[in-house]
Amino acid sequence: MTYETILTETRGAVTLITLNRPKSLNALNSQVLAELTDAFAQFEADASQRCAVLTGSGDKAFAAGADIKEMSDKPPADFYIEDFFSGWTADIVKKVRKPWIAAVNGFALGGGCELAMMADFILAADTAKFGQPEIKLGVAPGMGGSQRLTRAVGKSKAMEMCLTGRMMDAEEAERSGLVARIVPLADLVEDAMKTATTIAAMPPLAAMMNKEMVNTAFETTLDQGLIAERRMFQVLTATEDKAEGMAAFVEKRAGNWKGR
Ligand SMILES: CCCCCCCCCCCCC/C=C/C(=O)SCCNC(=O)CCNC(=O)[C@H](O)C(C)(C)COP(=O)(O)OP(=O)(O)OC[C@H]1O[C@@H](n2cnc3c(N)ncnc32)[C@H](O)[C@@H]1OP(=O)(O)O
C-alpha cells in the first residue's frame, strides 16, 4: 500500500511506519489520520506482522502537533458534529491489539505527544522534546494529552506543562516515566526495530495479553486490574504456547510458537 503522508515498510515480522510531512514537521492532518489508521489496520490484519514501530521523517520532529493551518480553517461546529479526533482512540488505540513502539526522533508536541503516548511504550532520541503547548493556541489537548500525560508523569508536571505549554527534554521525560529509554538519535530507529524484533519473536498471544494487562493497569482500579490479570494468566495457562514455552525451557531449546 502506498500513502502520501506516511511511509511503511516491513522487516521480517516488524512493520515500520514513518510520518512523512517533513515540510510541516510531520504535523498531523486529516490525511495523516486516515492513512495512519489504514496502515495500522493492515498491520493488525497481517498475521506475519507481530510488532510495529512508528517514527517521524527527518531529524527534527516526530510530529509537531495537529496541523494548525488545517485546524484554523475548520468551522468550529464541525469539530463537535464530526466528533473530531475520536478516530485516533477508536481506530488506533483500541483496535491495534498487537504491540507497537513510538520512536520519538524530535519534537513531539500537542497531537504529536498525544500520538506518541498512544503507543505501548516510547523510545526517545536524546534530542526529543515533548510538550502539550495547545494552551498557547487558545485550545487544549484533544486526543488524550491531559489524561495520558497525567497518568504517565503525575498531576503536578502534567498540569505545569499544560498550563505553561513548556516542553520537556528526553532526560526529563525518562526521569518522569513518560519514556522507557533514551537512545542516541543516530541509533533510534535501529534500536526500536531491534526491540520490536525481540517482541515479535515472543509468543504472540502472550504478547497481546501482556499489552492488554499493562494497559488495564493504566485504565482501571488496582483491585479490578489484579482480577483481570489473574484471569488472563489462567487463560494463558490453557494455551499451546504455554505448554511449548515451558517444554522448551526444560529441553533447553527455543520455543516454536503457534500463537494459540
Ligand atoms: C482539522 C484538524 C486536522 C487534524 C486531524 C488529525 C489531528 C490529530 C491531532 C489532534 C490532536 C488534538 C488536539 C491537539 C492540538 C494540537 O496539536 S495544536 C498544535 C500543537 N503544536 C504546536 O503548537 C507546535 C507548533 N510548532 C512550533 O512551535 C514550532 O514549529 C517548533 C516545533 C517549535 C519548531 O520551530 P522552528 O524550528 O522555528 O520551525 P518552524 O519554522 O516553526 O516550523 C517549520 C515548518 O513547519 C510548520 N509547522 C510546525 N508545526 C506545525 C503544526 N503544528 N501545524 C502546521 N504546520 C506546522 C511551520 O509552519 C513551518 O512551515 P512554513 O511556515 O511553511 O515554513
Tab-separated table of C-alpha atoms and ligand atoms in Angstrom:
chain	number	residue	atom	x	y	z
A	1	MET	CA	0.000	0.000	0.000
A	2	THR	CA	1.428	3.441	-0.869
A	3	TYR	CA	0.459	6.563	1.011
A	4	GLU	CA	1.197	10.278	0.628
A	5	THR	CA	1.780	11.409	4.211
A	6	ILE	CA	3.329	8.247	5.713
A	7	LEU	CA	5.844	5.625	4.630
A	8	THR	CA	5.518	1.959	5.533
A	9	GLU	CA	7.900	-0.962	5.230
A	10	THR	CA	8.174	-4.400	6.779
A	11	ARG	CA	11.355	-6.059	8.033
A	12	GLY	CA	10.591	-9.661	8.941
A	13	ALA	CA	7.726	-9.613	11.449
A	14	VAL	CA	8.093	-5.884	12.170
A	15	THR	CA	6.235	-3.047	10.421
A	16	LEU	CA	7.927	0.377	10.351
A	17	ILE	CA	5.592	3.353	9.824
A	18	THR	CA	7.115	6.806	9.284
A	19	LEU	CA	5.166	10.063	9.474
A	20	ASN	CA	6.288	11.835	6.323
A	21	ARG	CA	5.353	15.521	6.094
A	22	PRO	CA	8.842	16.935	6.707
A	23	LYS	CA	7.981	20.441	5.474
A	24	SER	CA	5.486	20.865	8.300
A	25	LEU	CA	7.487	18.890	10.883
A	26	ASN	CA	5.175	15.893	10.342
A	27	ALA	CA	2.119	17.862	11.511
A	28	LEU	CA	-0.933	15.627	11.805
A	29	ASN	CA	-3.749	16.497	9.409
A	30	SER	CA	-6.867	14.622	8.335
A	31	GLN	CA	-4.952	12.779	5.611
A	32	VAL	CA	-2.325	11.570	8.093
A	33	LEU	CA	-5.098	10.358	10.377
A	34	ALA	CA	-6.789	8.443	7.547
A	35	GLU	CA	-3.551	6.921	6.212
A	36	LEU	CA	-2.178	6.048	9.650
A	37	THR	CA	-5.461	4.378	10.581
A	38	ASP	CA	-5.326	2.336	7.375
A	39	ALA	CA	-1.677	1.392	7.871
A	40	PHE	CA	-2.342	0.199	11.425
A	41	ALA	CA	-5.384	-1.771	10.212
A	42	GLN	CA	-3.195	-3.508	7.619
A	43	PHE	CA	-0.596	-4.273	10.313
A	44	GLU	CA	-3.247	-5.659	12.655
A	45	ALA	CA	-4.761	-7.872	9.935
A	46	ASP	CA	-1.434	-9.283	8.678
A	47	ALA	CA	-0.643	-12.423	10.693
A	48	SER	CA	3.003	-12.242	9.588
A	49	GLN	CA	3.402	-8.880	11.384
A	50	ARG	CA	3.776	-9.043	15.169
A	51	CYS	CA	5.118	-5.652	16.268
A	52	ALA	CA	5.244	-2.151	14.770
A	53	VAL	CA	7.374	0.964	15.131
A	54	LEU	CA	6.078	4.492	14.465
A	55	THR	CA	8.611	7.276	13.919
A	56	GLY	CA	8.894	10.638	12.161
A	57	SER	CA	10.797	11.562	9.000
A	58	GLY	CA	13.803	13.811	9.393
A	59	ASP	CA	15.864	14.561	12.490
A	60	LYS	CA	13.783	17.441	13.807
A	61	ALA	CA	10.296	16.181	14.601
A	62	PHE	CA	8.306	13.090	15.380
A	63	ALA	CA	5.179	15.252	14.918
A	64	ALA	CA	4.905	18.938	15.802
A	65	GLY	CA	1.190	18.565	16.572
A	66	ALA	CA	-2.138	18.722	14.814
A	67	ASP	CA	-1.933	20.746	11.641
A	68	ILE	CA	-2.580	24.267	12.917
A	69	LYS	CA	-3.227	25.577	9.437
A	70	GLU	CA	-5.899	22.946	8.817
A	71	MET	CA	-7.431	23.452	12.256
A	72	SER	CA	-7.560	27.236	11.918
A	73	ASP	CA	-9.731	26.926	8.800
A	74	LYS	CA	-12.148	24.357	10.179
A	75	PRO	CA	-15.639	25.613	11.157
A	76	PRO	CA	-15.878	25.232	14.954
A	77	ALA	CA	-19.177	23.327	14.966
A	78	ASP	CA	-17.677	20.700	12.681
A	79	PHE	CA	-15.245	19.599	15.425
A	80	TYR	CA	-18.222	18.679	17.628
A	81	ILE	CA	-20.528	17.435	14.873
A	82	GLU	CA	-17.827	15.151	13.465
A	83	ASP	CA	-16.654	14.194	16.987
A	84	PHE	CA	-13.233	15.158	15.680
A	85	PHE	CA	-10.226	13.223	16.936
A	86	SER	CA	-12.371	10.302	18.110
A	87	GLY	CA	-10.837	8.190	15.327
A	88	TRP	CA	-7.437	8.217	16.976
A	89	THR	CA	-8.677	6.405	20.074
A	90	ALA	CA	-11.196	4.176	18.309
A	91	ASP	CA	-9.037	3.128	15.379
A	92	ILE	CA	-5.510	3.243	16.684
A	93	VAL	CA	-5.577	2.773	20.446
A	94	LYS	CA	-8.486	0.357	20.764
A	95	LYS	CA	-8.260	-1.664	17.536
A	96	VAL	CA	-4.491	-2.257	17.437
A	97	ARG	CA	-4.092	-5.191	19.852
A	98	LYS	CA	-0.563	-6.088	18.749
A	99	PRO	CA	2.331	-4.220	20.421
A	100	TRP	CA	3.729	-1.072	18.830
A	101	ILE	CA	6.509	1.318	19.804
A	102	ALA	CA	6.810	5.084	19.250
A	103	ALA	CA	10.384	6.010	18.296
A	104	VAL	CA	10.335	9.760	19.027
A	105	ASN	CA	13.035	11.327	16.884
A	106	GLY	CA	12.481	15.007	17.801
A	107	PHE	CA	9.613	17.352	18.644
A	108	ALA	CA	6.513	15.505	19.884
A	109	LEU	CA	4.164	18.380	20.602
A	110	GLY	CA	0.419	18.606	21.082
A	111	GLY	CA	-1.163	15.883	18.977
A	112	GLY	CA	2.350	14.582	18.298
A	113	CYS	CA	2.908	13.945	22.017
A	114	GLU	CA	-0.597	12.519	22.275
A	115	LEU	CA	0.063	10.140	19.393
A	116	ALA	CA	3.355	9.007	20.965
A	117	MET	CA	1.550	8.333	24.252
A	118	MET	CA	-0.920	6.046	22.426
A	119	ALA	CA	1.984	3.681	21.778
A	120	ASP	CA	2.670	0.818	24.179
A	121	PHE	CA	5.946	2.471	25.046
A	122	ILE	CA	8.158	5.284	23.841
A	123	LEU	CA	11.857	5.138	22.919
A	124	ALA	CA	13.125	8.712	22.764
A	125	ALA	CA	16.054	10.114	20.855
A	126	ASP	CA	18.401	12.145	23.064
A	127	THR	CA	17.198	15.169	21.067
A	128	ALA	CA	13.481	14.509	21.635
A	129	LYS	CA	11.271	17.153	23.175
A	130	PHE	CA	7.736	16.552	24.467
A	131	GLY	CA	5.000	19.081	25.176
A	132	GLN	CA	1.318	19.959	25.183
A	133	PRO	CA	1.513	23.621	24.094
A	134	GLU	CA	-2.112	23.829	22.936
A	135	ILE	CA	-2.879	26.492	25.576
A	136	LYS	CA	-0.704	28.901	23.585
A	137	LEU	CA	-3.143	28.496	20.696
A	138	GLY	CA	-6.191	29.093	22.871
A	139	VAL	CA	-7.117	25.418	22.987
A	140	ALA	CA	-6.216	22.317	24.988
A	141	PRO	CA	-5.145	18.730	24.295
A	142	GLY	CA	-7.920	16.908	22.440
A	143	MET	CA	-6.528	13.433	21.845
A	144	GLY	CA	-5.745	12.211	25.326
A	145	GLY	CA	-2.877	14.529	26.253
A	146	SER	CA	-4.277	15.772	29.548
A	147	GLN	CA	-5.313	12.226	30.511
A	148	ARG	CA	-2.385	10.090	29.434
A	149	LEU	CA	0.292	12.638	30.391
A	150	THR	CA	-1.180	12.988	33.884
A	151	ARG	CA	-1.242	9.215	34.346
A	152	ALA	CA	2.283	8.891	32.988
A	153	VAL	CA	4.114	11.686	34.815
A	154	GLY	CA	1.766	12.757	37.621
A	155	LYS	CA	-0.548	15.706	38.127
A	156	SER	CA	1.979	18.418	39.001
A	157	LYS	CA	4.252	18.008	35.998
A	158	ALA	CA	1.329	17.431	33.603
A	159	MET	CA	-0.509	20.447	34.973
A	160	GLU	CA	2.571	22.687	34.676
A	161	MET	CA	3.178	21.529	31.094
A	162	CYS	CA	-0.456	22.032	30.025
A	163	LEU	CA	-0.725	25.443	31.711
A	164	THR	CA	2.649	26.819	30.564
A	165	GLY	CA	2.956	24.962	27.278
A	166	ARG	CA	6.609	24.245	28.115
A	167	MET	CA	8.479	21.337	26.624
A	168	MET	CA	10.395	18.657	28.469
A	169	ASP	CA	13.533	17.094	27.056
A	170	ALA	CA	14.304	13.399	26.784
A	171	GLU	CA	16.129	13.268	30.115
A	172	GLU	CA	13.178	14.766	31.998
A	173	ALA	CA	10.774	12.551	30.039
A	174	GLU	CA	12.667	9.409	31.042
A	175	ARG	CA	13.050	10.614	34.645
A	176	SER	CA	9.283	11.229	34.749
A	177	GLY	CA	8.325	7.839	33.373
A	178	LEU	CA	6.989	9.102	30.042
A	179	VAL	CA	9.588	7.208	28.026
A	180	ALA	CA	11.100	3.743	28.510
A	181	ARG	CA	14.618	4.572	27.309
A	182	ILE	CA	16.694	7.286	25.660
A	183	VAL	CA	18.711	6.344	22.558
A	184	PRO	CA	21.193	8.461	20.562
A	185	LEU	CA	19.272	9.904	17.604
A	186	ALA	CA	21.505	8.152	15.094
A	187	ASP	CA	20.674	4.751	16.622
A	188	LEU	CA	16.980	5.327	17.432
A	189	VAL	CA	15.183	3.588	14.575
A	190	GLU	CA	17.566	0.618	14.536
A	191	ASP	CA	17.241	0.228	18.309
A	192	ALA	CA	13.453	0.435	18.036
A	193	MET	CA	13.427	-2.124	15.209
A	194	LYS	CA	15.696	-4.445	17.215
A	195	THR	CA	13.426	-4.099	20.253
A	196	ALA	CA	10.373	-4.727	18.080
A	197	THR	CA	12.042	-7.805	16.604
A	198	THR	CA	12.576	-9.153	20.127
A	199	ILE	CA	8.890	-8.612	20.901
A	200	ALA	CA	7.870	-10.124	17.545
A	201	ALA	CA	9.758	-13.319	18.484
A	202	MET	CA	7.707	-13.740	21.677
A	203	PRO	CA	4.567	-15.943	21.816
A	204	PRO	CA	2.054	-13.651	20.049
A	205	LEU	CA	-0.921	-14.462	22.278
A	206	ALA	CA	1.112	-13.789	25.414
A	207	ALA	CA	2.413	-10.553	23.874
A	208	MET	CA	-1.110	-9.288	23.167
A	209	MET	CA	-2.300	-10.249	26.649
A	210	ASN	CA	0.708	-8.683	28.381
A	211	LYS	CA	-0.043	-5.480	26.436
A	212	GLU	CA	-3.706	-5.631	27.444
A	213	MET	CA	-2.839	-6.175	31.102
A	214	VAL	CA	-0.429	-3.256	31.402
A	215	ASN	CA	-2.971	-1.051	29.663
A	216	THR	CA	-5.608	-2.272	32.101
A	217	ALA	CA	-3.418	-1.052	34.969
A	218	PHE	CA	-3.324	2.342	33.234
A	219	GLU	CA	-7.098	2.483	32.945
A	220	THR	CA	-8.735	0.861	35.974
A	221	THR	CA	-8.515	0.274	39.716
A	222	LEU	CA	-5.859	-1.956	41.319
A	223	ASP	CA	-8.486	-4.427	42.525
A	224	GLN	CA	-10.094	-4.760	39.086
A	225	GLY	CA	-6.680	-4.940	37.455
A	226	LEU	CA	-5.485	-7.742	39.739
A	227	ILE	CA	-8.600	-9.784	38.968
A	228	ALA	CA	-8.202	-9.192	35.212
A	229	GLU	CA	-4.502	-10.101	35.397
A	230	ARG	CA	-5.222	-13.329	37.276
A	231	ARG	CA	-7.888	-14.346	34.765
A	232	MET	CA	-5.559	-13.561	31.858
A	233	PHE	CA	-2.804	-15.673	33.410
A	234	GLN	CA	-5.278	-18.521	33.906
A	235	VAL	CA	-6.342	-18.271	30.257
A	236	LEU	CA	-2.722	-18.311	29.107
A	237	THR	CA	-2.026	-21.499	31.082
A	238	ALA	CA	-4.522	-23.269	28.793
A	239	THR	CA	-2.697	-22.284	25.606
A	240	GLU	CA	-0.483	-24.430	23.404
A	241	ASP	CA	2.219	-21.776	23.696
A	242	LYS	CA	2.331	-22.172	27.473
A	243	ALA	CA	2.970	-25.905	27.098
A	244	GLU	CA	5.514	-25.210	24.370
A	245	GLY	CA	7.225	-22.429	26.326
A	246	MET	CA	7.690	-24.497	29.471
A	247	ALA	CA	8.774	-27.579	27.497
A	248	ALA	CA	11.274	-25.506	25.549
A	249	PHE	CA	12.789	-24.224	28.811
A	250	VAL	CA	13.136	-27.724	30.263
A	251	GLU	CA	14.594	-29.098	26.999
A	252	LYS	CA	16.903	-26.055	26.712
A	253	ARG	CA	15.701	-25.053	23.228
A	254	ALA	CA	13.931	-22.126	21.591
A	255	GLY	CA	10.160	-22.166	21.594
A	256	ASN	CA	8.216	-22.763	18.402
A	257	TRP	CA	5.160	-20.562	18.893
A	258	LYS	CA	1.743	-21.344	17.431
A	259	GLY	CA	0.025	-18.209	18.693
A	260	ARG	CA	-2.650	-20.362	20.277
B	1	LIG	C1	-8.608	19.958	11.315
B	1	LIG	C2	-7.588	19.238	12.126
B	1	LIG	C3	-6.975	18.119	11.369
B	1	LIG	C4	-6.255	17.230	12.269
B	1	LIG	C5	-6.664	15.801	12.033
B	1	LIG	C6	-5.829	14.925	12.847
B	1	LIG	C7	-5.458	15.628	14.093
B	1	LIG	C8	-4.705	14.800	15.011
B	1	LIG	C9	-4.242	15.542	16.232
B	1	LIG	C10	-5.381	16.169	17.019
B	1	LIG	C11	-4.972	16.471	18.427
B	1	LIG	C12	-5.988	17.181	19.212
B	1	LIG	C13	-5.534	18.460	19.869
B	1	LIG	C14	-4.146	18.822	19.519
B	1	LIG	C15	-3.859	20.056	19.029
B	1	LIG	C16	-2.507	20.410	18.592
B	1	LIG	O1	-1.605	19.572	18.406
B	1	LIG	S1	-2.256	22.068	18.381
B	1	LIG	C17	-0.570	22.172	17.801
B	1	LIG	C18	0.428	21.913	18.906
B	1	LIG	N1	1.778	22.098	18.419
B	1	LIG	C19	2.401	23.289	18.467
B	1	LIG	O2	1.866	24.265	18.951
B	1	LIG	C20	3.790	23.352	17.884
B	1	LIG	C21	3.802	24.313	16.708
B	1	LIG	N2	5.140	24.387	16.131
B	1	LIG	C22	6.133	25.093	16.767
B	1	LIG	O3	6.008	25.602	17.845
B	1	LIG	C23	7.445	25.171	16.014
B	1	LIG	O4	7.195	24.801	14.666
B	1	LIG	C24	8.547	24.253	16.584
B	1	LIG	C25	8.061	22.825	16.656
B	1	LIG	C26	8.964	24.758	17.969
B	1	LIG	C27	9.747	24.313	15.644
B	1	LIG	O5	10.088	25.683	15.421
B	1	LIG	P1	11.100	26.045	14.241
B	1	LIG	O6	12.298	25.187	14.333
B	1	LIG	O7	11.231	27.524	14.249
B	1	LIG	O8	10.335	25.598	12.914
B	1	LIG	P2	9.087	26.361	12.240
B	1	LIG	O9	9.594	27.312	11.216
B	1	LIG	O10	8.167	26.872	13.274
B	1	LIG	O11	8.346	25.130	11.524
B	1	LIG	C28	8.813	24.594	10.283
B	1	LIG	C29	7.599	24.477	9.383
B	1	LIG	O12	6.673	23.520	9.973
B	1	LIG	C30	5.416	24.168	10.141
B	1	LIG	N3	4.768	23.649	11.340
B	1	LIG	C31	5.337	23.417	12.545
B	1	LIG	N4	4.422	22.954	13.425
B	1	LIG	C32	3.230	22.867	12.762
B	1	LIG	C33	1.895	22.474	13.120
B	1	LIG	N5	1.611	22.007	14.299
B	1	LIG	N6	0.939	22.581	12.145
B	1	LIG	C34	1.229	23.002	10.920
B	1	LIG	N7	2.479	23.402	10.483
B	1	LIG	C35	3.461	23.334	11.425
B	1	LIG	C36	5.724	25.636	10.256
B	1	LIG	O13	4.562	26.399	9.955
B	1	LIG	C37	6.835	25.785	9.240
B	1	LIG	O14	6.246	25.766	7.960
B	1	LIG	P3	6.476	27.014	6.969
B	1	LIG	O15	5.973	28.223	7.740
B	1	LIG	O16	5.680	26.700	5.754
B	1	LIG	O17	7.957	27.058	6.743
